[in-house]
XYZ file of C-alpha atoms in Angstrom:
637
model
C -2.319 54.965 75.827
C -2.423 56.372 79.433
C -4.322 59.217 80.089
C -1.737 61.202 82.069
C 0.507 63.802 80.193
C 2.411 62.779 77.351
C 4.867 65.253 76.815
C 7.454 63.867 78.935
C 6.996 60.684 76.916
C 6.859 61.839 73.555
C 10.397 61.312 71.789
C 10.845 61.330 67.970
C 14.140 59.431 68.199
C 17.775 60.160 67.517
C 18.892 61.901 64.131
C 21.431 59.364 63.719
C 20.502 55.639 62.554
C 23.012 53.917 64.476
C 21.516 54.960 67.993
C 18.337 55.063 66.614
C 18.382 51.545 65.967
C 20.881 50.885 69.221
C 17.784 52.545 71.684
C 15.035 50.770 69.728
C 13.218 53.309 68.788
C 13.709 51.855 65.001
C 12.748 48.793 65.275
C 9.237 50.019 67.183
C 7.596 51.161 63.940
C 8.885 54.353 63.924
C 10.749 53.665 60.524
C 8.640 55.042 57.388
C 9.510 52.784 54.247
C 9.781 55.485 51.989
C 10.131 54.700 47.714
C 13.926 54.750 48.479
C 13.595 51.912 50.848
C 11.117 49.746 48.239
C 13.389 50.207 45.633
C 16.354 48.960 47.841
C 14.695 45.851 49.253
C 13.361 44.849 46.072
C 16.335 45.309 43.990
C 15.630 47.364 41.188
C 18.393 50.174 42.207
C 21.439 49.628 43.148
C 22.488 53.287 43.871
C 20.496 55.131 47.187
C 21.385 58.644 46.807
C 20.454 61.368 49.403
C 21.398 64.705 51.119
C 23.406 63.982 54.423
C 20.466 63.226 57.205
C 18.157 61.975 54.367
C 17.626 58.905 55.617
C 20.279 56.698 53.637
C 21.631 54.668 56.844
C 17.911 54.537 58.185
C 17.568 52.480 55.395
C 20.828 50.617 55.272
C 20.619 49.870 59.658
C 16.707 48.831 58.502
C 17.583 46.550 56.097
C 20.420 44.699 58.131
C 17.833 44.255 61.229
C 15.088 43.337 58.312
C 14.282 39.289 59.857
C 12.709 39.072 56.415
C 16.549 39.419 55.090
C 18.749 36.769 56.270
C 20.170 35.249 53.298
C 23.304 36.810 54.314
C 24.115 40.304 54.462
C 27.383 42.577 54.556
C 27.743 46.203 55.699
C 31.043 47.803 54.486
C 32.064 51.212 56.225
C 35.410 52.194 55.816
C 37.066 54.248 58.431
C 39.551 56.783 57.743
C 42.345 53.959 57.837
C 40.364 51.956 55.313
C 39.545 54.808 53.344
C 43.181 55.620 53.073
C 44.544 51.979 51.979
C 41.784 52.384 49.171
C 42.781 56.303 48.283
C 46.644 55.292 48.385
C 45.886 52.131 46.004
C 48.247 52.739 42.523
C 48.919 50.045 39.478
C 51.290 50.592 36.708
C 49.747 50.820 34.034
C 46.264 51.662 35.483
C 44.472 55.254 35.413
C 43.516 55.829 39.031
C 39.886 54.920 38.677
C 40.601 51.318 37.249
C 43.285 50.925 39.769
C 40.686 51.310 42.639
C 37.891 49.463 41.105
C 40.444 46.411 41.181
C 40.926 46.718 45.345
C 37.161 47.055 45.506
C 36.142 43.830 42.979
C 38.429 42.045 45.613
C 36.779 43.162 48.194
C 33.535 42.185 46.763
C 34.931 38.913 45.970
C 36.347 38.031 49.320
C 32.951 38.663 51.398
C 31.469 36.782 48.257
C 33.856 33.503 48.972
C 33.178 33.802 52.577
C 29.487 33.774 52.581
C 29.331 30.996 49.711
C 31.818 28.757 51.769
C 29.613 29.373 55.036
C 26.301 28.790 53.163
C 27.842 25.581 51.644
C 28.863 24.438 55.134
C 25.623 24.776 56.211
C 23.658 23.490 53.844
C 25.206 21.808 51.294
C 26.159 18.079 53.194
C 28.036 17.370 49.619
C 30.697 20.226 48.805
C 32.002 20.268 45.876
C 35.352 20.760 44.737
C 35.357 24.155 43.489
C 34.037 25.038 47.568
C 37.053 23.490 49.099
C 39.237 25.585 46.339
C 37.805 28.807 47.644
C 38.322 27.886 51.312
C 42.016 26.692 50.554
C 42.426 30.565 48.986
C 40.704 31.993 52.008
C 42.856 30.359 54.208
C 46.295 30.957 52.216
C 45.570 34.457 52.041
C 44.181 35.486 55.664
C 41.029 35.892 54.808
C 38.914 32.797 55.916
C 37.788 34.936 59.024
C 36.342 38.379 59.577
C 38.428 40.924 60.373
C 38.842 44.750 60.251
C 38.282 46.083 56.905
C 41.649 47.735 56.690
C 43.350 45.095 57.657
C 41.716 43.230 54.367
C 42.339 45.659 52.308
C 45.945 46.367 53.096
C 46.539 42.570 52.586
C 44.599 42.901 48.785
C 46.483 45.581 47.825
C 49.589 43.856 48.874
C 48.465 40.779 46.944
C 47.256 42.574 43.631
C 50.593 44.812 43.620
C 52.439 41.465 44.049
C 51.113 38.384 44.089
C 47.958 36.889 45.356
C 48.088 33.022 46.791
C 46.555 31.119 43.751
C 47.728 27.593 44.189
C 44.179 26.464 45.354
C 42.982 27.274 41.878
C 45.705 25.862 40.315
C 48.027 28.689 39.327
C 51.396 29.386 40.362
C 51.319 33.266 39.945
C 55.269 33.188 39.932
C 55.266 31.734 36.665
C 52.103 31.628 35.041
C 51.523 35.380 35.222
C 55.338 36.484 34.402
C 54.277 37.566 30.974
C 51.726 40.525 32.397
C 53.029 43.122 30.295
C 52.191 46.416 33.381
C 51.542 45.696 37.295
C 48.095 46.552 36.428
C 47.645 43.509 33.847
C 49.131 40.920 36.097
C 46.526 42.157 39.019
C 43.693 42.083 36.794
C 44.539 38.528 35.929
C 45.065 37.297 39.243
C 41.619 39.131 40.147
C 39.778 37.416 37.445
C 40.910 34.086 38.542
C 39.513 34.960 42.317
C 36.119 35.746 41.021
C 36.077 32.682 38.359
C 36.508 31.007 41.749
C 33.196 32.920 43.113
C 31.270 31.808 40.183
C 32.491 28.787 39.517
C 31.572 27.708 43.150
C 27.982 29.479 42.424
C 27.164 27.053 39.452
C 28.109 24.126 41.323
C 25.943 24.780 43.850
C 23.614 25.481 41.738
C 21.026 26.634 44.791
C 20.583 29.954 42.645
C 16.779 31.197 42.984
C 16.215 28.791 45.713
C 17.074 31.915 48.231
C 17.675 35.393 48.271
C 20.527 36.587 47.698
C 23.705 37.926 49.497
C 22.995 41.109 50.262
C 26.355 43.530 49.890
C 26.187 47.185 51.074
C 28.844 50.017 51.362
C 28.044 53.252 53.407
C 29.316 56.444 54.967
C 31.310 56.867 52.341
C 31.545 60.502 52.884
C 33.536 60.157 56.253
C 36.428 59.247 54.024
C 35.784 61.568 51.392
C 37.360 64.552 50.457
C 37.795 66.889 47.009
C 40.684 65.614 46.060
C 41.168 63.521 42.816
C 42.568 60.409 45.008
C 39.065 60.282 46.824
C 37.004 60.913 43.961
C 38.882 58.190 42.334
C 37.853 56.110 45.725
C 34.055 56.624 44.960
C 34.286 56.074 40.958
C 35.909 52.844 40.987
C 33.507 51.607 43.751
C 30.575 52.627 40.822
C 33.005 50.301 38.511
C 33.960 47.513 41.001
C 29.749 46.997 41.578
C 28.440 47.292 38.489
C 31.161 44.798 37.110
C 30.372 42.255 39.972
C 26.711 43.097 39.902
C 27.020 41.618 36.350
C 29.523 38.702 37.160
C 27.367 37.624 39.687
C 24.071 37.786 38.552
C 21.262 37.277 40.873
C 23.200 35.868 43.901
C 24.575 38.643 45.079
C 22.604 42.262 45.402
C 24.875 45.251 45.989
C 23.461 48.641 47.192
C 25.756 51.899 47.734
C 24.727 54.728 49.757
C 26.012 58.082 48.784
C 25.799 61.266 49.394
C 24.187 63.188 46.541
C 26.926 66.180 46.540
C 29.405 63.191 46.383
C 28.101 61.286 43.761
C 27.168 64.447 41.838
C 30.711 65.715 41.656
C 31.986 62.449 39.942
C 33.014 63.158 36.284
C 33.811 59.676 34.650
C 33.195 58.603 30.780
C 30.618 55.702 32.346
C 28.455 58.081 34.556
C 25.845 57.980 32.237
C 25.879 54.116 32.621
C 24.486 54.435 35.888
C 21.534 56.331 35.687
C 19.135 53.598 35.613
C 20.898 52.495 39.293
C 20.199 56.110 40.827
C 17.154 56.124 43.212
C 17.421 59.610 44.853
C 15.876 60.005 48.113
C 12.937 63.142 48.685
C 10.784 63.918 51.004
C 7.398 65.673 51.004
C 6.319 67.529 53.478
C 3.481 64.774 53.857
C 6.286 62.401 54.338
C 7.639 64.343 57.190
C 4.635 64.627 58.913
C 3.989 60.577 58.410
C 7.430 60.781 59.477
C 6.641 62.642 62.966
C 3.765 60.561 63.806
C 5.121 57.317 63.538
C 8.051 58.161 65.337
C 5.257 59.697 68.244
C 3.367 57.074 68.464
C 6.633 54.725 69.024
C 7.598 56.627 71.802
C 4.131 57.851 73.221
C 2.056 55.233 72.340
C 0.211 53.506 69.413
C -2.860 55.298 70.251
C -1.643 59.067 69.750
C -2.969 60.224 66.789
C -2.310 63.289 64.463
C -5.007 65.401 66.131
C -4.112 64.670 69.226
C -0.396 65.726 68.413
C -0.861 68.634 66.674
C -3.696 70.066 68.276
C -2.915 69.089 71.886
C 0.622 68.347 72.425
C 1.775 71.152 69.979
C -0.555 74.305 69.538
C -2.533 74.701 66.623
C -1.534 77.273 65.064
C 1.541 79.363 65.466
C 1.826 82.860 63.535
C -1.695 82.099 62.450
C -0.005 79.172 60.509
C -0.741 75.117 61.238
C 1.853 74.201 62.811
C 3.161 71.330 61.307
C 3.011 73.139 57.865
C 4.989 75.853 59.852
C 7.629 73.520 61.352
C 8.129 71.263 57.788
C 8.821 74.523 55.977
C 11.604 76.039 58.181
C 13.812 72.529 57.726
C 15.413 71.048 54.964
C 13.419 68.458 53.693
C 14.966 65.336 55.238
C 14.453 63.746 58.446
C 17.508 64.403 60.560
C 16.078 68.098 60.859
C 12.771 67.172 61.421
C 13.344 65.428 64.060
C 15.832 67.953 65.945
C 13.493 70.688 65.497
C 10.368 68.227 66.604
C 12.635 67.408 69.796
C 13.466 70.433 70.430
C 10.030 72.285 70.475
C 9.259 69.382 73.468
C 12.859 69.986 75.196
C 11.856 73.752 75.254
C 8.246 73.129 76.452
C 9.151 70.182 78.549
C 12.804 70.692 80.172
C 13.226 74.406 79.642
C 9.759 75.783 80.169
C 7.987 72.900 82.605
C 4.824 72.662 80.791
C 3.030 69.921 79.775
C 2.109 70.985 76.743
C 3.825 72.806 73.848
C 2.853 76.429 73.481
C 3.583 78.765 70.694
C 5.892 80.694 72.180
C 8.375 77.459 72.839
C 7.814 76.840 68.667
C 9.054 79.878 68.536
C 11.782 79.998 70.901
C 13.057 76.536 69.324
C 12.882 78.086 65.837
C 15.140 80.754 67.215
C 17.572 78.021 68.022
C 17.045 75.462 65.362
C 18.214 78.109 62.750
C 20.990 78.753 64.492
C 22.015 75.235 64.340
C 21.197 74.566 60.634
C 23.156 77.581 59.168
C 26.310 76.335 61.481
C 25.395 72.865 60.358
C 25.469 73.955 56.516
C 28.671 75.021 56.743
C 30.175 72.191 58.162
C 28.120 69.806 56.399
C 29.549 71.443 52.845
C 33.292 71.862 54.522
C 34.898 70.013 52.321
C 33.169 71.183 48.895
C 32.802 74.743 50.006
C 34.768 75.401 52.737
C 34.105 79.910 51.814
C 30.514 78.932 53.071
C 30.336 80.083 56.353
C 31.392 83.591 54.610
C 28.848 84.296 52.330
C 26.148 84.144 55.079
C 26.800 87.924 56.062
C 25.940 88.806 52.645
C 22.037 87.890 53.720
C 21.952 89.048 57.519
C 19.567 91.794 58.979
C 18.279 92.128 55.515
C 15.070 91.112 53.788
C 14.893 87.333 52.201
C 13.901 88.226 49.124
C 17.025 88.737 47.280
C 17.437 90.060 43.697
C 21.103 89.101 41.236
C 21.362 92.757 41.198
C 21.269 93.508 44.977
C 23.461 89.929 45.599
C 25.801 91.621 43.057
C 26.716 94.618 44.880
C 26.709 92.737 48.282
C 29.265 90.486 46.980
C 31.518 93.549 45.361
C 32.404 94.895 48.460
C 32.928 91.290 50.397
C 34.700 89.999 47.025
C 38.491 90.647 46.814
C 38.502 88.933 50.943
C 37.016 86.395 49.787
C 39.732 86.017 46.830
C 42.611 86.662 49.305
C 40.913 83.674 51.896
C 40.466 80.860 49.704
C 42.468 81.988 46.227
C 41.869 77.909 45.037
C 37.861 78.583 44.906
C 38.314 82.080 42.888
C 36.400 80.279 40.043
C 33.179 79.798 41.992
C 33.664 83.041 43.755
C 31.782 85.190 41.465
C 27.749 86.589 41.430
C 27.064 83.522 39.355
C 29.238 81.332 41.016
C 27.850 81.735 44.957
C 24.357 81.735 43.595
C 25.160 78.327 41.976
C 26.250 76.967 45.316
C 23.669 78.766 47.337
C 21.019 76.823 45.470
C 22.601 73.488 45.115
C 23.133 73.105 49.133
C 19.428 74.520 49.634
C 20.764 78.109 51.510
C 18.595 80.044 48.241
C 15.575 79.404 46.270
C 14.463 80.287 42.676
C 11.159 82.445 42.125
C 10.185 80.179 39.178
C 5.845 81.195 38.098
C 3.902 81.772 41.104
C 6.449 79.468 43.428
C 9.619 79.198 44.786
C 11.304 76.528 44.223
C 14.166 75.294 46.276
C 17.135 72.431 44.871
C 16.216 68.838 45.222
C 15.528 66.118 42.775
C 15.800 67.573 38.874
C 15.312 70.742 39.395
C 16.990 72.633 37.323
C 20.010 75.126 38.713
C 19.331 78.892 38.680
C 18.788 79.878 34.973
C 20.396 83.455 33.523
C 17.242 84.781 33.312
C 15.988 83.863 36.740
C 16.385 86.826 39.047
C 14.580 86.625 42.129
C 15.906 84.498 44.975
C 14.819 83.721 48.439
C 16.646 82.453 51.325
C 15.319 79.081 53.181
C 12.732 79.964 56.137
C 15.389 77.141 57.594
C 18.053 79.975 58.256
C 16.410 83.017 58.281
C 15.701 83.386 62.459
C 19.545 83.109 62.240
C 20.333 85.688 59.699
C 17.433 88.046 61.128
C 16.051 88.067 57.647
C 12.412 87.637 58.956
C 11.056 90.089 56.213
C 10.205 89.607 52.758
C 12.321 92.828 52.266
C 14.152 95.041 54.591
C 11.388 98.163 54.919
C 11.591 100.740 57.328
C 8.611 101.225 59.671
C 6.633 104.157 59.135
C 6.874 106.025 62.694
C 5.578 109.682 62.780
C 6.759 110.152 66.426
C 7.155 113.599 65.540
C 3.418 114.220 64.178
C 1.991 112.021 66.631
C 3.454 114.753 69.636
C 1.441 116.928 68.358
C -1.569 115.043 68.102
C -4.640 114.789 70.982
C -5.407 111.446 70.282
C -9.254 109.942 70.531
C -12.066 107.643 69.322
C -14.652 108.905 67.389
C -17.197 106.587 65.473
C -17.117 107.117 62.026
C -20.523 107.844 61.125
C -19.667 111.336 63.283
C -17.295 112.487 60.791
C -19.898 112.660 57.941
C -20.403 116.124 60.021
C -16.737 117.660 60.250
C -16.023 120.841 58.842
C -13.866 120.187 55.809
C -10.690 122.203 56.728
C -7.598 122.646 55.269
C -5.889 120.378 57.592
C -9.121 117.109 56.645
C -8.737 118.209 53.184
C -4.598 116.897 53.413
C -5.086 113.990 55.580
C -8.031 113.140 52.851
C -5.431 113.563 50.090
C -2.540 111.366 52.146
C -5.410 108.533 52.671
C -6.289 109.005 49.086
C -2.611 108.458 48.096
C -1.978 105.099 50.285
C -5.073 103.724 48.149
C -3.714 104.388 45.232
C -0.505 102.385 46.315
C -2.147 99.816 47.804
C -4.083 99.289 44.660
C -0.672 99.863 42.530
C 0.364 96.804 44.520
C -2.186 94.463 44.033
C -1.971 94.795 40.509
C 1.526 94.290 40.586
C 1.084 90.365 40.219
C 4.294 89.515 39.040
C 5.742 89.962 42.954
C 6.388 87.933 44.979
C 3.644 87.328 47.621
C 6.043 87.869 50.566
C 7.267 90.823 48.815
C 3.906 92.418 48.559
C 2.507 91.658 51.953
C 5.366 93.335 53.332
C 4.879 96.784 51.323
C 1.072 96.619 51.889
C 1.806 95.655 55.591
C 3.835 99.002 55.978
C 1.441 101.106 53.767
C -1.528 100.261 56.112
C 0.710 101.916 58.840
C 0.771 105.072 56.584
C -2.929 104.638 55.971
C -3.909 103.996 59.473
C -2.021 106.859 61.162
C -3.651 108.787 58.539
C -7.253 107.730 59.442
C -6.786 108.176 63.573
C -5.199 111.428 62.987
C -8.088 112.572 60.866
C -10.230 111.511 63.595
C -8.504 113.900 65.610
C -9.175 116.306 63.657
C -12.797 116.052 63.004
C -13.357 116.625 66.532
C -11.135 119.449 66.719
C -7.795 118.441 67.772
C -4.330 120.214 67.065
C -3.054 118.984 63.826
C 0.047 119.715 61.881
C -1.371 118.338 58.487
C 1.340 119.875 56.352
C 3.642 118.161 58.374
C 1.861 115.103 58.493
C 2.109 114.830 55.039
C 5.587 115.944 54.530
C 6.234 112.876 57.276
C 4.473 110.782 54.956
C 5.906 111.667 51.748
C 10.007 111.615 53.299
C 8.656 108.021 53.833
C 7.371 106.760 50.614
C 9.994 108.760 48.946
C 12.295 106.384 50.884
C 10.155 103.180 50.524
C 10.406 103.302 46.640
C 14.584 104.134 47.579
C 14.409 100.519 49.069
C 12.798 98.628 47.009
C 14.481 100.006 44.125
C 17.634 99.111 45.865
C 17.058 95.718 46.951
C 16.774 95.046 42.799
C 13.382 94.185 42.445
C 12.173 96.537 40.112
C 13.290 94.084 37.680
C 10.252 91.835 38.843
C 7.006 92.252 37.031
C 4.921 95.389 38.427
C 7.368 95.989 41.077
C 9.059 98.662 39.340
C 5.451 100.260 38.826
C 4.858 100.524 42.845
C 8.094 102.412 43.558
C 7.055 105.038 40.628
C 4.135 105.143 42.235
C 5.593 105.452 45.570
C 7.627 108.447 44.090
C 5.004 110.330 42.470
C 2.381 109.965 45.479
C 5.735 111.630 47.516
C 6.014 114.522 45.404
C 2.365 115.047 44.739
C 1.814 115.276 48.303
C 4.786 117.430 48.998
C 3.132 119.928 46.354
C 0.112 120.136 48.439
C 1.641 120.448 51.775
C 3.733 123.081 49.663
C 7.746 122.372 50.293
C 10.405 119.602 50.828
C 11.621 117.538 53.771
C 15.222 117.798 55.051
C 18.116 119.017 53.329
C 18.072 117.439 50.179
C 14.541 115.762 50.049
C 13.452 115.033 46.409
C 14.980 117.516 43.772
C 11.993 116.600 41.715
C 9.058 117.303 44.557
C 8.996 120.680 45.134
């Protein structure tokens, strides 16, 4: 590795797969087999399921580059004219899902025959019969060379709603399939004498186990997805069409299917639960991620960078006081794509924007700034189709604090609810409390307070439970939403006090011999009474960490102010203690107002600290000896 600066080398690739692999960067070790990618290559799943930007065409570009691989291997990506021959597909007599499991088996079947009459070609200097059958059907049909997908299919669907060419296996589909009693029969039949074809020509071979098999893969589904029956329809009958031919086939051909978990876990079909052994679901750690980010360095930097070197010289150590790789892994979504735009962006910022040759903290930050911004626009597109009302519940968490309670999301929504209703009138079934905090969770936006964690959707979790009633927005999005804060405190500022104030230093060994005066004797009381809260608030151990660092944060302003300004007074400055503490009291009277009202005196101990919040207000206002403002506290004076 050279010793000159690295930043303008170090890359951590492209968040897309294609290009990734198209630049290189891929194939230079910076691909991490993950579980998801053992349990593809070695065949025990047959269904990769993953988040968009999780990694599932990583895998799928990896394993068609894979020189280990080359038994023969078949990407299928339908474009949107592909995806609409399949979506269009209809048999009499057929439910929908059936109907498109048929156009996909013949797809299967047809890159099947090809590959088996090219391998036979090749290696077989004796071809049977049965091979020179499935070329003759090929041939007769159009399908003996590649072509575009849709092109293929619009010639299956042709053949299965009519008649396929079957005369190289011996059938005459004018009259020996005139008795089909429904369209759908007499496809079926003709399908099942293609694939006795495929399998006939397999056990005449007989070369299986003697190599791998034909590898058969189907991805991006989701750019030809949408929420409508027809496309969900699509997807189920391609979870038919493989496990059928998975078992027709045995071990000569392997399919895998890459999906997009809020895709596949939308399907509602009576053989779902057949499929559950097939389901590998991709998730990352934030180990992972960082494994992830190094790999990807050191392909673009050199094999000699190494994590210290990374993340102690090339990114600052710390940022906030936090590592910084455990403070960059935890404002993304789990899953590579936004790892590696925020990683690339912290060096564009440092690198392009800034001219250093080094990342500092304030490009982190600067990038965080940014990187939120793109993830909550990215949410919303990403979820379009699903939820396309997104984009609109995001104002129900900006300029507030992230900790979010049902009963504070409840009101929010009240007053945003009936445009919501009028905007999308389809959706009104999701557009409830429950409802958005359903979605929230399952496309990561909100977390669960579940114990001593939070816990956000991926995996099994389970969704939000009834009883569950403390939620958190993603660090992804908050820069975006300005939701920085546990909860959304004012600052204690006693401008007003502090006018009056001649401010100074004093050790505090010299005030063991001040006068005890009225004035020390209040300030004494008001320091007395921000212990008592701050101890109130440790013991409240059912809140949430963030939660309480923020109150204790802005009672330590209370209690500092407190302490200078009885500094000033023990050496004899001018101090208004009764209004000092009448400052003081307005704001803890209005402190326990806030955190009553963001909901979470429903959490264990928190509705302890606002009472007392409220009775260290009027206690104090009884010793300064009257109210604050115009209506102050009925109950303090």
């Amino acid at each position: 590795m050279a010793d000159g600066p690295l930043l303008a080398d170090l890359h951590f690739g492209r968040e897309d797969a294609e290009r990734d692999v198209t630049d290189g960067l891929l194939l230079r070790g910076a691909f991490l087999p993950t579980a998801a990618y053992r349990g593809a290559v070695t065949g025990r799943k047959m269904l990769i399921i993953g988040r968009k930007g999780s990694g599932k065409s990583a895998i799928c570009m990896q394993l068609m580059a894979d020189g280990a691989h080359t038994d023969g291997k078949v990407l299928v990506t339908p474009d949107e004219t592909a995806g609409e021959e399949i979506r269009r597909f209809e048999l009499q007599g057929l439910p929908a899902d059936s109907a498109k499991a048929l156009i996909w088996r013949y797809v299967f079947a047809v890159h099947a025959a090809r590959h088996l009459v090219a391998h036979a070609k090749g290696t077989h200097a004796d071809k049977p019969r049965s091979v020179k059958a499935l070329a003759r059907f090929l041939k007769q049909n159009g399908e003996l060379d590649s072509g575009r997908l849709d092109d293929r299919l619009a010639r299956g669907a042709r053949g299965l709603q009519t008649s396929l060419s079957l005369e190289a296996f011996g059938i005459r589909a004018g009259v020996d399939l005139a008795s089909s009693p429904s369209e759908g029969a007499r496809a079926a039949r003709q399908l099942e004498i293609v694939e006795q074809g495929v399998t006939g020509v397999l056990a005449d071979l007989g070369c299986d186990g003697a190599h791998g098999p034909l590898l058969l893969m189907v991805d991006q589904l989701e750019q030809v997805w949408s929420a409508e029956s027809d496309s969900n329809s699509m997807v189920i009958g391609l979870l038919l069409a493989a496990k059928h031919a998975a078992g027709l086939y045995g071990r000569a051909i392997r399919f895998l299917l890459f999906l997009r978990s809020d895709i596949y876990d939308s399907l509602s079909f009576g053989e779902g639960d057949k499929f559950h052994g097939d389901e590998l679901r991709i998730a990352w750690t934030e180990q992972a991620l960082r494994d992830l980010a190094l790999a990807r360095a050191r392909a673009s930097a050199g094999a000699g960078l190494t994590a210290e070197r990374l993340w102690r010289e090339l990114f600052p150590e710390t940022v906030g006081g936090e590592e910084t790789a455990a403070y960059l892994f935890r404002r993304c979504l789990p899953r590579p794509r936004d790892a590696i735009q925020f990683l690339n962006l912290c060096q564009e910022t440092a690198w392009l924007m800034n001219g250093r040759d080094r990342i500092t903290e304030d490009d982190v930050r600067q990038a965080t700034r940014q990187f939120s911004a793109w993830k909550l626009n990215d949410l919303s597109l990403e979820y379009l189709v699903a939820h396309p009302f997104l984009k609109r519940l995001f104002p129900l968490f900006q300029n507030t604090g992230y900790v979010v309670t049902r009963a504070a999301l409840d009101a929010r929504f009240g007053t945003a609810a009936e445009t919501l209703h009028e905007l999308f009138p389809a959706y009104a079934h999701a557009l409830t409390p429950s409802g958005v905090i359903d979605v929230l969770y399952g496309v990561g936006f909100l977390g669960v307070r579940r114990g001593n964690d939070v816990v956000f959707a991926g995996g099994d979790d389970l969704p939000v439970q009834p009883h569950e009633t403390e939620l958190h927005v993603h660090p992804c999005f908050r820069a975006a939403l300005g939701a920085t804060s546990a909860i959304d405190l004012r600052r204690y500022e006693p401008s007003s006090v502090r006018s009056r104030i001649a401010t100074g230093y004093i050790s505090p060994a010299a005030l063991g011999t001040t006068v005890v005066t009225r004035e020390v004797r209040l300030l004494g009381e008001l320091i007395r009474a921000c212990h008592s809260t701050l101890g109130q608030t440790g013991r409240a151990v059912g809140m949430a960490d963030d939660v309480r660092d923020e109150i204790v944060q802005q009672i330590q302003h209370v209690l500092d102010d407190a302490n200078a300004t009885l500094v000033s007074a023990g050496r004899g400055g001018s101090v208004d203690a009764d209004d000092h503490l009448l400052t003081a009291a307005h704001y803890l009277t209005g402190l326990a107002a806030q955190l009553l009202d963001s909901g979470l005196e429903g959490a264990a101990g928190s509705g302890g600290v606002a009472h007392r919040l409220t009775e260290e207000s009027r206690r104090l206002r009884r010793l300064a000896g009257g109210s604050y403002g115009s209506s102050g506290d009925s109950g303090g004076t």
